Coordinates of N, CA, C and O in Angstrom, one line a residue:
X1 N 85.4 50.2 136.7 CA 84.7 49.4 135.8 C 85.5 48.3 135.1 O 85.0 47.2 135.0
X2 N 86.7 48.6 134.8 CA 87.6 47.6 134.2 C 87.9 46.5 135.2 O 88.0 45.4 134.8
X3 N 87.9 46.9 136.5 CA 88.2 45.9 137.5 C 87.1 44.8 137.5 O 87.5 43.6 137.7
X4 N 85.9 45.1 137.4 CA 84.8 44.1 137.4 C 85.0 43.2 136.2 O 84.9 42.0 136.3
X5 N 85.3 43.7 135.0 CA 85.5 42.9 133.8 C 86.7 42.0 134.0 O 86.7 40.8 133.6
X6 N 87.7 42.4 134.6 CA 88.9 41.6 134.8 C 88.6 40.5 135.8 O 88.9 39.3 135.6
X7 N 87.9 40.8 136.9 CA 87.6 39.8 137.9 C 86.6 38.7 137.3 O 86.8 37.5 137.5
X8 N 85.6 39.2 136.6 CA 84.7 38.3 136.0 C 85.4 37.4 134.9 O 85.2 36.2 134.8
X9 N 86.2 38.0 134.1 CA 86.9 37.3 133.1 C 87.8 36.2 133.7 O 87.9 35.1 133.2
X10 N 88.5 36.6 134.8 CA 89.4 35.6 135.4 C 88.6 34.4 135.9 O 88.9 33.3 135.8
X11 N 87.4 34.7 136.5 CA 86.5 33.7 137.1 C 86.0 32.8 136.0 O 86.1 31.6 136.1
X12 N 85.6 33.4 134.9 CA 85.0 32.6 133.8 C 86.0 31.7 133.1 O 85.8 30.6 132.9
X13 N 87.2 32.3 132.9 CA 88.2 31.5 132.1 C 88.9 30.6 133.0 O 89.5 29.6 132.5
X14 N 88.9 30.7 134.3 CA 89.5 29.8 135.2 C 88.7 28.5 135.2 O 89.3 27.4 135.3
X15 N 87.4 28.6 135.1 CA 86.5 27.4 135.1 C 86.2 26.9 133.7 O 85.7 25.8 133.6
X16 N 86.4 27.6 132.7 CA 86.1 27.1 131.4 C 87.3 26.3 130.8 O 88.4 26.6 131.1
X17 N 87.0 25.3 130.1 CA 88.0 24.4 129.6 C 88.7 25.0 128.4 O 89.3 26.1 128.5
X18 N 88.6 24.4 127.3 CA 89.3 24.9 126.1 C 88.4 25.7 125.2 O 88.7 25.9 124.0
X19 N 87.2 26.0 125.6 CA 86.3 26.7 124.8 C 86.6 28.2 124.6 O 87.0 28.8 125.6
X20 N 86.4 28.7 123.5 CA 86.7 30.1 123.2 C 85.7 31.0 123.7 O 85.9 32.2 124.0
X21 N 84.4 30.6 123.8 CA 83.3 31.4 124.1 C 82.6 31.0 125.4 O 82.4 29.8 125.6
X22 N 82.3 32.0 126.2 CA 81.7 31.7 127.5 C 80.5 32.7 127.7 O 80.7 33.9 127.4
X23 N 79.4 32.2 128.1 CA 78.2 33.1 128.4 C 78.1 33.1 129.9 O 77.9 32.0 130.5
X24 N 78.2 34.2 130.5 CA 78.1 34.4 132.0 C 76.8 35.0 132.3 O 76.5 36.2 131.9
X25 N 76.0 34.3 133.1 CA 74.6 34.9 133.5 C 74.7 35.1 135.0 O 75.0 34.1 135.8
X26 N 74.6 36.3 135.4 CA 74.6 36.7 136.9 C 73.2 37.2 137.2 O 72.7 38.1 136.6
X27 N 72.6 36.6 138.3 CA 71.3 37.0 138.8 C 71.4 37.0 140.3 O 72.4 36.7 140.9
X28 N 70.3 37.3 140.9 CA 70.2 37.3 142.4 C 69.2 36.3 142.8 O 68.2 36.0 142.0
X29 N 69.3 35.7 143.9 CA 68.4 34.6 144.4 C 67.0 35.1 144.5 O 66.0 34.4 144.2
X30 N 66.8 36.4 144.9 CA 65.4 36.9 145.0 C 64.8 37.2 143.7 O 63.6 37.4 143.6
X31 N 65.5 37.1 142.6 CA 65.0 37.4 141.2 C 65.0 36.2 140.4 O 65.0 36.2 139.1
X32 N 65.1 35.0 141.0 CA 65.2 33.7 140.2 C 64.1 33.5 139.2 O 64.3 32.9 138.1
X33 N 62.9 34.1 139.4 CA 61.8 34.0 138.4 C 62.2 34.6 137.1 O 61.6 34.3 136.1
X34 N 63.1 35.6 137.1 CA 63.5 36.3 135.9 C 64.8 35.8 135.3 O 65.5 36.5 134.5
X35 N 65.3 34.6 135.7 CA 66.4 34.0 135.0 C 66.2 34.0 133.5 O 65.0 33.7 133.1
X36 N 67.2 34.2 132.8 CA 67.1 34.1 131.3 C 67.0 32.6 130.9 O 68.0 31.9 131.1
X37 N 65.9 32.2 130.5 CA 65.6 30.8 130.3 C 66.2 30.1 129.0 O 66.4 28.9 129.0
X38 N 66.6 30.9 128.0 CA 67.0 30.3 126.7 C 68.5 30.2 126.5 O 68.9 29.9 125.4
X39 N 69.3 30.4 127.5 CA 70.7 30.3 127.4 C 71.2 28.9 126.9 O 72.2 28.8 126.2
X40 N 70.5 27.9 127.3 CA 70.8 26.5 126.8 C 70.7 26.3 125.3 O 71.2 25.3 124.8
X41 N 70.0 27.2 124.7 CA 69.8 27.1 123.2 C 71.1 27.7 122.5 O 71.2 27.5 121.3
X42 N 72.0 28.3 123.2 CA 73.2 28.9 122.5 C 74.1 27.8 122.2 O 74.4 27.0 123.1
X43 N 74.6 27.8 121.0 CA 75.6 26.7 120.6 C 77.0 27.3 120.5 O 77.2 28.5 120.1
X44 N 78.0 26.5 120.8 CA 79.3 26.9 120.7 C 79.9 27.7 121.8 O 80.9 28.4 121.6
X45 N 79.2 27.7 122.9 CA 79.7 28.5 124.1 C 79.4 27.7 125.4 O 78.4 27.0 125.5
X46 N 80.3 27.9 126.3 CA 80.0 27.3 127.7 C 79.1 28.3 128.4 O 79.4 29.5 128.4
X47 N 78.1 27.8 129.1 CA 77.2 28.6 129.9 C 77.6 28.5 131.4 O 77.7 27.4 131.9
X48 N 77.8 29.6 132.0 CA 78.1 29.7 133.4 C 77.1 30.6 134.1 O 76.8 31.7 133.6
X49 N 76.5 30.1 135.2 CA 75.5 30.8 135.9 C 76.1 31.1 137.3 O 76.7 30.3 137.9
X50 N 75.8 32.3 137.8 CA 76.4 32.7 139.1 C 75.3 33.6 139.8 O 74.5 34.3 139.2
X51 N 75.4 33.6 141.1 CA 74.5 34.4 141.9 C 75.3 35.7 142.4 O 76.5 35.6 142.8
X52 N 74.7 36.8 142.3 CA 75.3 38.0 142.7 C 75.7 38.0 144.1 O 76.8 38.5 144.5
X53 N 74.9 37.4 145.0 CA 75.2 37.4 146.4 C 76.5 36.6 146.7 O 77.1 36.8 147.8
X54 N 76.9 35.7 145.9 CA 78.1 34.9 146.1 C 79.4 35.6 145.5 O 80.5 35.0 145.7
X55 N 79.3 36.8 144.9 CA 80.4 37.4 144.4 C 81.0 38.4 145.4 O 80.4 38.8 146.4
X56 N 82.3 38.7 145.1 CA 83.0 39.7 146.0 C 82.2 41.0 146.0 O 81.6 41.4 145.0
X57 N 82.4 41.8 147.1 CA 81.7 43.1 147.2 C 82.1 44.0 146.0 O 81.3 44.7 145.5
X58 N 83.4 43.9 145.6 CA 83.8 44.8 144.5 C 83.0 44.5 143.2 O 82.7 45.4 142.4
X59 N 82.6 43.3 143.0 CA 81.8 42.9 141.8 C 80.4 43.3 142.0 O 79.7 43.9 141.1
X60 N 79.8 43.0 143.2 CA 78.4 43.4 143.5 C 78.1 44.9 143.3 O 77.1 45.2 142.8
X61 N 79.1 45.7 143.7 CA 78.8 47.1 143.6 C 78.9 47.6 142.1 O 78.3 48.7 141.8
X62 N 79.5 46.9 141.3 CA 79.6 47.3 139.9 C 78.4 46.9 139.0 O 78.1 47.5 138.0
X63 N 77.6 45.9 139.5 CA 76.4 45.5 138.7 C 75.2 46.2 139.3 O 74.9 46.1 140.5
X64 N 74.5 47.0 138.4 CA 73.4 47.8 138.9 C 72.1 47.2 138.7 O 71.1 47.6 139.3
X65 N 72.0 46.2 137.9 CA 70.7 45.5 137.7 C 70.9 44.0 137.4 O 72.0 43.7 136.8
X66 N 70.0 43.2 137.8 CA 70.1 41.7 137.5 C 68.8 41.3 136.9 O 67.8 41.9 137.1
X67 N 68.9 40.3 136.0 CA 70.1 39.6 135.6 C 70.9 40.4 134.6 O 70.5 41.4 134.1
X68 N 72.2 40.0 134.5 CA 73.1 40.6 133.5 C 73.8 39.4 132.8 O 74.1 38.4 133.4
X69 N 74.0 39.5 131.5 CA 74.6 38.5 130.7 C 75.8 39.0 130.0 O 75.7 40.1 129.4
X70 N 76.9 38.4 130.1 CA 78.1 38.7 129.4 C 78.5 37.6 128.5 O 78.3 36.4 128.8
X71 N 79.0 37.9 127.3 CA 79.5 36.9 126.4 C 81.0 37.3 126.2 O 81.3 38.4 125.9
X72 N 81.9 36.3 126.5 CA 83.3 36.5 126.4 C 83.8 35.6 125.2 O 83.4 34.5 125.0
X73 N 84.8 36.2 124.5 CA 85.6 35.4 123.5 C 87.0 35.6 124.1 O 87.5 36.7 124.2
X74 N 87.6 34.5 124.4 CA 88.9 34.5 125.1 C 88.8 35.3 126.3 O 88.0 35.0 127.2
X75 N 89.5 36.4 126.4 CA 89.4 37.3 127.6 C 88.7 38.6 127.3 O 88.9 39.5 128.1
X76 N 88.0 38.7 126.2 CA 87.3 40.0 125.9 C 85.8 39.8 125.9 O 85.3 38.8 125.5
X77 N 85.2 40.8 126.5 CA 83.7 40.9 126.5 C 83.3 41.3 125.1 O 83.7 42.4 124.6
X78 N 82.5 40.5 124.4 CA 82.0 40.8 123.1 C 80.5 41.1 123.1 O 79.9 41.5 122.1
X79 N 79.8 40.9 124.2 CA 78.4 41.2 124.3 C 78.0 41.4 125.8 O 78.5 40.7 126.7
X80 N 77.0 42.2 126.0 CA 76.5 42.4 127.4 C 75.0 42.8 127.3 O 74.7 43.7 126.5
X81 N 74.2 42.2 128.1 CA 72.8 42.5 128.2 C 72.4 42.7 129.7 O 72.7 41.8 130.5
X82 N 71.8 43.9 130.0 CA 71.4 44.2 131.4 C 69.9 44.1 131.5 O 69.2 44.5 130.5
X83 N 69.4 43.8 132.6 CA 67.9 43.8 132.8 C 67.4 45.2 132.8 O 68.1 46.2 133.2
X84 N 66.2 45.4 132.4 CA 65.5 46.7 132.4 C 64.7 46.8 133.6 O 64.9 46.1 134.6
X85 N 63.8 47.7 133.6 CA 63.0 48.0 134.8 C 62.1 46.8 135.2 O 61.8 46.7 136.3
X86 N 61.9 45.9 134.3 CA 61.1 44.7 134.6 C 62.0 43.7 135.3 O 61.4 42.6 135.7
X87 N 63.3 43.9 135.5 CA 64.2 43.0 136.2 C 64.3 41.7 135.4 O 64.5 40.6 136.0
X88 N 64.2 41.8 134.1 CA 64.4 40.7 133.2 C 65.0 41.2 131.9 O 65.0 42.4 131.6
X89 N 65.7 40.3 131.2 CA 66.3 40.6 129.9 C 65.4 40.1 128.8 O 64.9 39.0 128.8
X90 N 65.0 41.1 127.9 CA 64.1 40.8 126.9 C 64.7 40.5 125.5 O 64.0 40.2 124.6
X91 N 66.0 40.5 125.4 CA 66.7 40.3 124.2 C 66.5 38.8 123.7 O 66.5 37.9 124.6
X92 N 66.3 38.6 122.4 CA 66.1 37.2 122.0 C 67.4 36.5 122.0 O 68.5 37.1 121.8
X93 N 67.3 35.2 122.2 CA 68.5 34.4 122.2 C 69.3 34.4 120.9 O 70.5 34.3 120.9
X94 N 68.5 34.6 119.8 CA 69.2 34.7 118.5 C 70.1 35.9 118.4 O 71.2 35.8 117.7
X95 N 69.9 36.9 119.1 CA 70.8 38.1 119.1 C 72.1 37.7 119.8 O 73.2 38.1 119.3
X96 N 72.0 36.9 120.8 CA 73.2 36.5 121.5 C 74.0 35.5 120.7 O 75.2 35.6 120.5
X97 N 73.3 34.6 120.0 CA 73.9 33.6 119.1 C 74.6 34.3 118.0 O 75.7 33.9 117.6
X98 N 74.0 35.3 117.4 CA 74.6 36.1 116.3 C 75.9 36.7 116.7 O 76.8 36.8 115.9
X99 N 76.0 37.2 117.9 CA 77.2 37.8 118.4 C 78.4 36.8 118.4 O 79.5 37.1 117.9
X100 N 78.1 35.6 118.8 CA 79.1 34.5 118.8 C 79.4 34.1 117.4 O 80.6 34.0 117.0
X101 N 78.4 33.9 116.6 CA 78.6 33.5 115.2 C 79.4 34.5 114.4 O 80.3 34.2 113.7
X102 N 79.1 35.8 114.5 CA 79.8 36.8 113.8 C 81.2 36.9 114.3 O 82.2 37.1 113.5
X103 N 81.4 36.8 115.6 CA 82.8 36.8 116.2 C 83.6 35.6 115.7 O 84.8 35.8 115.3
X104 N 83.0 34.5 115.6 CA 83.7 33.3 115.1 C 84.1 33.4 113.6 O 85.2 33.1 113.2
X105 N 83.2 34.0 112.8 CA 83.4 34.2 111.4 C 84.6 35.2 111.3 O 85.5 35.0 110.5
X106 N 84.5 36.3 112.0 CA 85.6 37.3 112.0 C 86.9 36.7 112.4 O 87.9 37.0 111.8
X107 N 86.9 35.9 113.4 CA 88.1 35.3 113.9 C 88.7 34.4 112.8 O 89.9 34.4 112.6
X108 N 87.9 33.6 112.1 CA 88.4 32.6 111.1 C 88.9 33.4 109.9 O 89.9 33.0 109.3
X109 N 88.3 34.5 109.6 CA 88.7 35.2 108.4 C 90.0 36.0 108.6 O 90.7 36.3 107.7
X110 N 90.4 36.2 109.9 CA 91.6 36.9 110.2 C 92.8 36.0 110.5 O 93.9 36.4 110.5
X111 N 92.5 34.7 110.6 CA 93.5 33.7 110.9 C 94.3 33.4 109.6 O 94.0 33.5 108.6

């Protein structure tokens, strides 16, 4: 399990510039109708979308449902949402934004 997070983290941070927060959305081409539509409403994070079919086999076998959303701060996963039986993510975008905002506040208060 750690291997998937390391591989995804390396992928995300290799393509992200100087931003501290990255939202990674992984879905499958056959499930495009259930893409999480509100990610563009998230502020203060880079949004990265990827197809499961284009990932290495080691990553594909670790993801059990799509879509899946990861939020990274630096190299750490601070949030994850997996699709349910409906093959969609029902979490409100505000929940994801709150994870980023709380993490940012915690980070500033410890600096």
